[in-house]
Amino acid sequence: MSEARRSLLVVDGDSSSRARIAESLLGPSHEVTPVEDGASALELARREKPDLVVTEMLLPDITGIGLCRLLREDPALGHLGILVVTGLCSEIDRVLAFEAGVDDFLAKPFFARELASRASAVLRRSAPGARGQTL
């Protein structure tokens, strides 16, 4: 039995970082769409309703925290998984990210397999019917 394809949205203003993240997440069960800024990510998320958003904290037009808050406030998107992959990795950066509704946080530089594993874990936890999910 094959697993349904999951839609992943990668948001990073740096093209090489965006490409590395997208490449790390690409697989037979994942469709990955990379974008460079928060406005494009929000528009695409509202239109396509991805299963997971992977975002950098520093974006050209909005902070990753701001993007996370906008996603969580949208009733149609509040359920999706959010994973931050960023070079900002102080304690306060992590705390602010989790307070904004992020599901997981990974510092750059990262290991590709760890990123893929963390993304899979967030997808499992955010799936409809996942243990602990409220309606």
CSV table of N, CA and C in Angstrom, one decimal:
chain,number,residue,atom,x,y,z
A,1,MET,N,0.8,-1.2,0.0
A,1,MET,CA,0.0,0.0,0.0
A,1,MET,C,0.9,1.2,0.0
A,2,SER,N,0.7,2.1,-0.9
A,2,SER,CA,1.5,3.3,-1.0
A,2,SER,C,0.9,4.5,-0.2
A,3,GLU,N,1.8,5.3,0.3
A,3,GLU,CA,1.4,6.4,1.2
A,3,GLU,C,1.1,7.6,0.2
A,4,ALA,N,0.1,8.4,0.6
A,4,ALA,CA,-0.3,9.5,-0.2
A,4,ALA,C,0.9,10.5,-0.2
A,5,ARG,N,1.0,11.2,-1.3
A,5,ARG,CA,2.0,12.3,-1.4
A,5,ARG,C,1.7,13.4,-0.5
A,6,ARG,N,2.7,13.9,0.2
A,6,ARG,CA,2.6,15.0,1.1
A,6,ARG,C,3.1,16.3,0.5
A,7,SER,N,2.5,17.4,0.7
A,7,SER,CA,2.9,18.6,0.1
A,7,SER,C,3.7,19.4,1.1
A,8,LEU,N,4.9,19.8,0.7
A,8,LEU,CA,5.8,20.6,1.6
A,8,LEU,C,6.2,21.9,0.9
A,9,LEU,N,6.1,22.9,1.7
A,9,LEU,CA,6.5,24.3,1.2
A,9,LEU,C,7.7,24.7,1.9
A,10,VAL,N,8.8,25.1,1.2
A,10,VAL,CA,10.1,25.5,1.7
A,10,VAL,C,10.2,27.0,1.5
A,11,VAL,N,10.4,27.7,2.5
A,11,VAL,CA,10.5,29.2,2.4
A,11,VAL,C,11.9,29.6,3.0
A,12,ASP,N,12.7,30.2,2.1
A,12,ASP,CA,14.0,30.7,2.5
A,12,ASP,C,14.5,31.7,1.4
A,13,GLY,N,15.0,32.8,1.9
A,13,GLY,CA,15.4,33.9,1.0
A,13,GLY,C,16.7,33.6,0.3
A,14,ASP,N,17.5,32.7,0.8
A,14,ASP,CA,18.8,32.4,0.2
A,14,ASP,C,18.6,31.2,-0.7
A,15,SER,N,18.9,31.4,-2.0
A,15,SER,CA,18.6,30.4,-3.0
A,15,SER,C,19.4,29.1,-2.8
A,16,SER,N,20.6,29.1,-2.3
A,16,SER,CA,21.4,27.9,-2.1
A,16,SER,C,20.8,27.1,-0.9
A,17,SER,N,20.5,27.8,0.1
A,17,SER,CA,19.9,27.2,1.3
A,17,SER,C,18.5,26.6,1.0
A,18,ARG,N,17.7,27.3,0.2
A,18,ARG,CA,16.4,26.9,-0.2
A,18,ARG,C,16.5,25.6,-1.0
A,19,ALA,N,17.5,25.6,-1.9
A,19,ALA,CA,17.7,24.4,-2.8
A,19,ALA,C,18.2,23.2,-1.9
A,20,ARG,N,19.1,23.4,-1.0
A,20,ARG,CA,19.6,22.3,-0.1
A,20,ARG,C,18.5,21.7,0.7
A,21,ILE,N,17.6,22.6,1.3
A,21,ILE,CA,16.5,22.1,2.1
A,21,ILE,C,15.5,21.3,1.2
A,22,ALA,N,15.2,21.9,0.1
A,22,ALA,CA,14.2,21.2,-0.8
A,22,ALA,C,14.8,19.8,-1.2
A,23,GLU,N,16.1,19.8,-1.6
A,23,GLU,CA,16.7,18.5,-2.0
A,23,GLU,C,16.7,17.5,-0.9
A,24,SER,N,16.9,18.0,0.3
A,24,SER,CA,16.9,17.1,1.5
A,24,SER,C,15.5,16.5,1.8
A,25,LEU,N,14.5,17.2,1.4
A,25,LEU,CA,13.1,16.7,1.7
A,25,LEU,C,12.5,16.0,0.5
A,26,LEU,N,13.0,16.1,-0.7
A,26,LEU,CA,12.5,15.5,-1.8
A,26,LEU,C,12.5,14.0,-1.7
A,27,GLY,N,11.4,13.4,-2.1
A,27,GLY,CA,11.3,11.9,-2.1
A,27,GLY,C,10.1,11.4,-2.7
A,28,PRO,N,9.9,10.1,-2.9
A,28,PRO,CA,8.7,9.6,-3.6
A,28,PRO,C,7.4,10.0,-2.9
A,29,SER,N,7.4,10.2,-1.6
A,29,SER,CA,6.1,10.6,-0.9
A,29,SER,C,6.0,12.1,-0.6
A,30,HIS,N,6.9,12.9,-1.1
A,30,HIS,CA,6.9,14.3,-0.9
A,30,HIS,C,7.0,15.1,-2.1
A,31,GLU,N,6.1,16.1,-2.2
A,31,GLU,CA,6.1,17.1,-3.3
A,31,GLU,C,6.6,18.4,-2.7
A,32,VAL,N,7.7,18.9,-3.1
A,32,VAL,CA,8.3,20.1,-2.5
A,32,VAL,C,8.2,21.3,-3.4
A,33,THR,N,7.7,22.4,-2.8
A,33,THR,CA,7.6,23.7,-3.5
A,33,THR,C,8.5,24.7,-2.8
A,34,PRO,N,9.5,25.2,-3.4
A,34,PRO,CA,10.3,26.2,-2.8
A,34,PRO,C,9.9,27.6,-3.2
A,35,VAL,N,9.9,28.5,-2.2
A,35,VAL,CA,9.6,30.0,-2.5
A,35,VAL,C,10.6,30.8,-1.7
A,36,GLU,N,10.8,32.1,-2.1
A,36,GLU,CA,11.8,32.9,-1.5
A,36,GLU,C,11.4,33.9,-0.4
A,37,ASP,N,10.1,34.1,-0.3
A,37,ASP,CA,9.6,35.1,0.7
A,37,ASP,C,8.3,34.7,1.4
A,38,GLY,N,8.0,35.4,2.4
A,38,GLY,CA,6.8,35.2,3.2
A,38,GLY,C,5.5,35.4,2.5
A,39,ALA,N,5.5,36.5,1.7
A,39,ALA,CA,4.2,36.8,1.0
A,39,ALA,C,3.9,35.7,0.0
A,40,SER,N,4.9,35.2,-0.7
A,40,SER,CA,4.7,34.1,-1.7
A,40,SER,C,4.3,32.8,-0.9
A,41,ALA,N,4.9,32.6,0.2
A,41,ALA,CA,4.6,31.4,1.0
A,41,ALA,C,3.1,31.5,1.5
A,42,LEU,N,2.7,32.6,2.0
A,42,LEU,CA,1.4,32.8,2.5
A,42,LEU,C,0.3,32.6,1.4
A,43,GLU,N,0.6,33.2,0.3
A,43,GLU,CA,-0.3,33.1,-0.8
A,43,GLU,C,-0.5,31.6,-1.3
A,44,LEU,N,0.7,31.0,-1.4
A,44,LEU,CA,0.7,29.6,-1.9
A,44,LEU,C,0.0,28.7,-0.8
A,45,ALA,N,0.3,28.9,0.4
A,45,ALA,CA,-0.3,28.1,1.5
A,45,ALA,C,-1.8,28.2,1.5
A,46,ARG,N,-2.3,29.4,1.3
A,46,ARG,CA,-3.7,29.6,1.3
A,46,ARG,C,-4.4,29.0,0.1
A,47,ARG,N,-3.7,28.9,-1.0
A,47,ARG,CA,-4.2,28.3,-2.3
A,47,ARG,C,-4.0,26.8,-2.3
A,48,GLU,N,-2.9,26.3,-1.9
A,48,GLU,CA,-2.5,24.9,-2.0
A,48,GLU,C,-2.7,24.1,-0.8
A,49,LYS,N,-2.8,24.7,0.4
A,49,LYS,CA,-2.9,24.0,1.7
A,49,LYS,C,-1.9,22.9,1.9
A,50,PRO,N,-0.6,23.2,2.0
A,50,PRO,CA,0.4,22.2,2.1
A,50,PRO,C,0.3,21.5,3.5
A,51,ASP,N,0.9,20.3,3.6
A,51,ASP,CA,0.9,19.6,4.8
A,51,ASP,C,2.0,20.1,5.8
A,52,LEU,N,3.0,20.7,5.3
A,52,LEU,CA,4.2,21.2,6.1
A,52,LEU,C,4.8,22.4,5.5
A,53,VAL,N,5.1,23.4,6.3
A,53,VAL,CA,5.9,24.5,5.9
A,53,VAL,C,7.2,24.5,6.6
A,54,VAL,N,8.3,24.6,5.8
A,54,VAL,CA,9.6,24.6,6.4
A,54,VAL,C,10.2,26.0,6.1
A,55,THR,N,10.4,26.8,7.1
A,55,THR,CA,10.8,28.2,6.9
A,55,THR,C,12.0,28.6,7.7
A,56,GLU,N,12.7,29.6,7.1
A,56,GLU,CA,13.9,30.3,7.7
A,56,GLU,C,13.3,31.4,8.6
A,57,MET,N,14.0,31.8,9.6
A,57,MET,CA,13.5,32.9,10.5
A,57,MET,C,13.7,34.2,9.8
A,58,LEU,N,14.8,34.3,9.0
A,58,LEU,CA,15.1,35.6,8.3
A,58,LEU,C,14.6,35.5,6.9
A,59,LEU,N,13.5,36.2,6.5
A,59,LEU,CA,13.0,36.2,5.2
A,59,LEU,C,13.1,37.7,4.7
A,60,PRO,N,13.1,37.8,3.4
A,60,PRO,CA,13.3,39.2,2.8
A,60,PRO,C,12.2,40.2,3.2
A,61,ASP,N,10.9,39.7,3.5
A,61,ASP,CA,9.8,40.6,3.6
A,61,ASP,C,9.1,40.5,5.0
A,62,ILE,N,9.3,39.4,5.7
A,62,ILE,CA,8.7,39.2,7.0
A,62,ILE,C,9.6,38.3,7.8
A,63,THR,N,9.4,38.3,9.1
A,63,THR,CA,10.2,37.3,9.9
A,63,THR,C,9.5,35.9,9.8
A,64,GLY,N,10.3,34.9,10.0
A,64,GLY,CA,9.7,33.5,10.1
A,64,GLY,C,8.6,33.5,11.2
A,65,ILE,N,8.9,34.2,12.3
A,65,ILE,CA,7.9,34.3,13.4
A,65,ILE,C,6.6,34.9,12.9
A,66,GLY,N,6.7,36.0,12.2
A,66,GLY,CA,5.5,36.6,11.6
A,66,GLY,C,4.7,35.7,10.7
A,67,LEU,N,5.4,35.0,9.9
A,67,LEU,CA,4.8,34.0,8.9
A,67,LEU,C,4.1,32.9,9.7
A,68,CYS,N,4.8,32.4,10.7
A,68,CYS,CA,4.2,31.3,11.6
A,68,CYS,C,2.9,31.8,12.2
A,69,ARG,N,2.9,33.0,12.8
A,69,ARG,CA,1.7,33.5,13.4
A,69,ARG,C,0.6,33.7,12.4
A,70,LEU,N,0.9,34.2,11.2
A,70,LEU,CA,-0.2,34.4,10.2
A,70,LEU,C,-0.7,33.0,9.8
A,71,LEU,N,0.1,32.0,9.7
A,71,LEU,CA,-0.4,30.7,9.3
A,71,LEU,C,-1.2,30.1,10.4
A,72,ARG,N,-0.8,30.2,11.7
A,72,ARG,CA,-1.6,29.7,12.8
A,72,ARG,C,-2.9,30.4,13.0
A,73,GLU,N,-3.0,31.7,12.7
A,73,GLU,CA,-4.2,32.5,12.8
A,73,GLU,C,-5.3,32.2,11.8
A,74,ASP,N,-4.8,31.6,10.7
A,74,ASP,CA,-5.8,31.3,9.5
A,74,ASP,C,-6.5,29.9,9.8
A,75,PRO,N,-7.8,30.0,10.0
A,75,PRO,CA,-8.5,28.7,10.3
A,75,PRO,C,-8.3,27.6,9.4
A,76,ALA,N,-8.0,27.9,8.1
A,76,ALA,CA,-7.8,26.9,7.1
A,76,ALA,C,-6.4,26.3,7.1
A,77,LEU,N,-5.5,27.0,7.8
A,77,LEU,CA,-4.1,26.6,7.8
A,77,LEU,C,-3.5,26.2,9.2
A,78,GLY,N,-4.3,26.5,10.2
A,78,GLY,CA,-3.8,26.4,11.6
A,78,GLY,C,-3.3,25.0,12.0
A,79,HIS,N,-3.8,24.0,11.2
A,79,HIS,CA,-3.4,22.6,11.5
A,79,HIS,C,-2.1,22.2,10.9
A,80,LEU,N,-1.6,22.9,9.9
A,80,LEU,CA,-0.4,22.4,9.2
A,80,LEU,C,0.8,22.4,10.1
A,81,GLY,N,1.7,21.5,9.7
A,81,GLY,CA,3.0,21.4,10.5
A,81,GLY,C,3.9,22.6,10.1
A,82,ILE,N,4.7,23.1,11.0
A,82,ILE,CA,5.6,24.1,10.7
A,82,ILE,C,7.0,23.7,11.4
A,83,LEU,N,8.0,23.7,10.5
A,83,LEU,CA,9.4,23.4,11.0
A,83,LEU,C,10.3,24.6,10.6
A,84,VAL,N,11.0,25.1,11.5
A,84,VAL,CA,11.9,26.2,11.3
A,84,VAL,C,13.3,25.6,11.1
A,85,VAL,N,14.0,26.0,10.0
A,85,VAL,CA,15.4,25.7,9.8
A,85,VAL,C,16.1,27.0,9.6
A,86,THR,N,17.0,27.3,10.6
A,86,THR,CA,17.5,28.7,10.6
A,86,THR,C,18.9,28.8,11.1
A,87,GLY,N,19.6,29.8,10.7
A,87,GLY,CA,20.9,30.1,11.3
A,87,GLY,C,20.8,30.8,12.6
A,88,LEU,N,19.6,31.4,13.0
A,88,LEU,CA,19.4,32.0,14.2
A,88,LEU,C,19.0,30.9,15.2
A,89,CYS,N,19.9,30.6,16.2
A,89,CYS,CA,19.7,29.5,17.0
A,89,CYS,C,19.9,29.7,18.5
A,90,SER,N,19.8,31.0,18.9
A,90,SER,CA,19.9,31.2,20.3
A,90,SER,C,18.7,30.7,21.1
A,91,GLU,N,18.8,30.7,22.4
A,91,GLU,CA,17.6,30.2,23.2
A,91,GLU,C,16.4,31.1,22.9
A,92,ILE,N,16.6,32.4,22.9
A,92,ILE,CA,15.4,33.3,22.7
A,92,ILE,C,14.8,33.1,21.3
A,93,ASP,N,15.6,32.8,20.3
A,93,ASP,CA,15.1,32.5,18.9
A,93,ASP,C,14.2,31.3,19.0
A,94,ARG,N,14.7,30.2,19.7
A,94,ARG,CA,13.9,29.0,19.8
A,94,ARG,C,12.6,29.2,20.6
A,95,VAL,N,12.7,29.9,21.7
A,95,VAL,CA,11.5,30.2,22.5
A,95,VAL,C,10.5,31.0,21.7
A,96,LEU,N,10.9,32.0,21.0
A,96,LEU,CA,10.0,32.8,20.2
A,96,LEU,C,9.3,32.0,19.1
A,97,ALA,N,10.1,31.1,18.5
A,97,ALA,CA,9.6,30.3,17.5
A,97,ALA,C,8.5,29.4,18.0
A,98,PHE,N,8.8,28.7,19.1
A,98,PHE,CA,7.8,27.8,19.7
A,98,PHE,C,6.5,28.5,20.2
A,99,GLU,N,6.7,29.7,20.8
A,99,GLU,CA,5.6,30.6,21.2
A,99,GLU,C,4.7,31.0,20.0
A,100,ALA,N,5.3,31.1,18.8
A,100,ALA,CA,4.6,31.5,17.6
A,100,ALA,C,3.8,30.3,17.0
A,101,GLY,N,4.1,29.1,17.6
A,101,GLY,CA,3.4,27.9,17.1
A,101,GLY,C,4.2,27.0,16.2
A,102,VAL,N,5.5,27.1,16.2
A,102,VAL,CA,6.3,26.2,15.5
A,102,VAL,C,6.3,24.8,16.1
A,103,ASP,N,6.3,23.8,15.3
A,103,ASP,CA,6.2,22.4,15.8
A,103,ASP,C,7.6,21.8,16.0
A,104,ASP,N,8.6,22.3,15.3
A,104,ASP,CA,10.0,21.9,15.5
A,104,ASP,C,11.0,22.9,15.0
A,105,PHE,N,12.2,22.8,15.4
A,105,PHE,CA,13.2,23.8,15.2
A,105,PHE,C,14.5,23.1,14.9
A,106,LEU,N,15.2,23.5,13.9
A,106,LEU,CA,16.5,22.9,13.5
A,106,LEU,C,17.5,24.0,13.1
A,107,ALA,N,18.7,24.0,13.7
A,107,ALA,CA,19.7,25.0,13.4
A,107,ALA,C,20.5,24.6,12.2
A,108,LYS,N,20.9,25.7,11.5
A,108,LYS,CA,21.8,25.5,10.3
A,108,LYS,C,23.2,25.6,10.9
A,109,PRO,N,24.2,24.9,10.4
A,109,PRO,CA,24.0,23.9,9.3
A,109,PRO,C,23.4,22.7,9.8
A,110,PHE,N,22.7,21.9,9.0
A,110,PHE,CA,21.9,20.8,9.4
A,110,PHE,C,22.4,19.5,8.6
A,111,PHE,N,22.1,18.4,9.1
A,111,PHE,CA,22.3,17.1,8.4
A,111,PHE,C,21.0,16.8,7.6
A,112,ALA,N,21.1,16.5,6.4
A,112,ALA,CA,20.0,16.3,5.5
A,112,ALA,C,19.1,15.2,6.0
A,113,ARG,N,19.6,14.1,6.5
A,113,ARG,CA,18.8,13.0,7.1
A,113,ARG,C,18.1,13.4,8.3
A,114,GLU,N,18.7,14.2,9.2
A,114,GLU,CA,18.0,14.7,10.4
A,114,GLU,C,16.8,15.6,10.0
A,115,LEU,N,17.0,16.5,9.0
A,115,LEU,CA,16.0,17.3,8.5
A,115,LEU,C,14.8,16.5,8.0
A,116,ALA,N,15.1,15.5,7.2
A,116,ALA,CA,14.0,14.6,6.6
A,116,ALA,C,13.3,13.9,7.8
A,117,SER,N,14.0,13.5,8.8
A,117,SER,CA,13.4,12.8,9.9
A,117,SER,C,12.5,13.7,10.7
A,118,ARG,N,13.0,14.9,11.0
A,118,ARG,CA,12.2,15.8,11.7
A,118,ARG,C,10.9,16.2,10.9
A,119,ALA,N,11.1,16.4,9.6
A,119,ALA,CA,9.9,16.8,8.8
A,119,ALA,C,8.9,15.6,8.9
A,120,SER,N,9.4,14.4,8.8
A,120,SER,CA,8.5,13.2,8.8
A,120,SER,C,7.7,13.2,10.2
A,121,ALA,N,8.5,13.5,11.3
A,121,ALA,CA,7.9,13.5,12.6
A,121,ALA,C,6.8,14.5,12.7
A,122,VAL,N,7.1,15.7,12.2
A,122,VAL,CA,6.0,16.8,12.3
A,122,VAL,C,4.8,16.4,11.4
A,123,LEU,N,5.1,15.8,10.3
A,123,LEU,CA,3.9,15.4,9.4
A,123,LEU,C,3.1,14.3,10.1
A,124,ARG,N,3.7,13.4,10.8
A,124,ARG,CA,3.0,12.4,11.6
A,124,ARG,C,2.1,13.0,12.7
A,125,ARG,N,2.7,14.0,13.4
A,125,ARG,CA,2.0,14.6,14.5
A,125,ARG,C,0.9,15.6,14.0
A,126,SER,N,1.0,16.1,12.9
A,126,SER,CA,0.0,17.1,12.4
A,126,SER,C,-1.0,16.5,11.5
A,127,ALA,N,-0.9,15.2,11.2
A,127,ALA,CA,-1.9,14.5,10.3
A,127,ALA,C,-3.2,14.4,11.0
A,128,PRO,N,-4.3,14.5,10.2
A,128,PRO,CA,-5.6,14.3,10.8
A,128,PRO,C,-5.7,13.0,11.5
A,129,GLY,N,-6.3,13.0,12.7
A,129,GLY,CA,-6.4,11.8,13.5
A,129,GLY,C,-5.2,11.4,14.3
A,130,ALA,N,-4.1,12.3,14.3
A,130,ALA,CA,-2.9,12.1,15.1
A,130,ALA,C,-3.3,12.2,16.5
A,131,ARG,N,-2.6,11.4,17.3
A,131,ARG,CA,-2.8,11.4,18.8
A,131,ARG,C,-2.6,12.8,19.3
A,132,GLY,N,-3.5,13.2,20.2
A,132,GLY,CA,-3.4,14.5,20.8
A,132,GLY,C,-3.9,15.7,20.0
A,133,GLN,N,-4.4,15.4,18.8
A,133,GLN,CA,-4.9,16.5,17.9
A,133,GLN,C,-6.3,16.8,18.4
A,134,THR,N,-6.6,18.1,18.5
A,134,THR,CA,-7.9,18.6,18.8
A,134,THR,C,-8.7,19.1,17.6
A,135,LEU,N,-10.0,19.0,17.6
A,135,LEU,CA,-10.8,19.5,16.5
A,135,LEU,C,-11.4,20.8,16.8
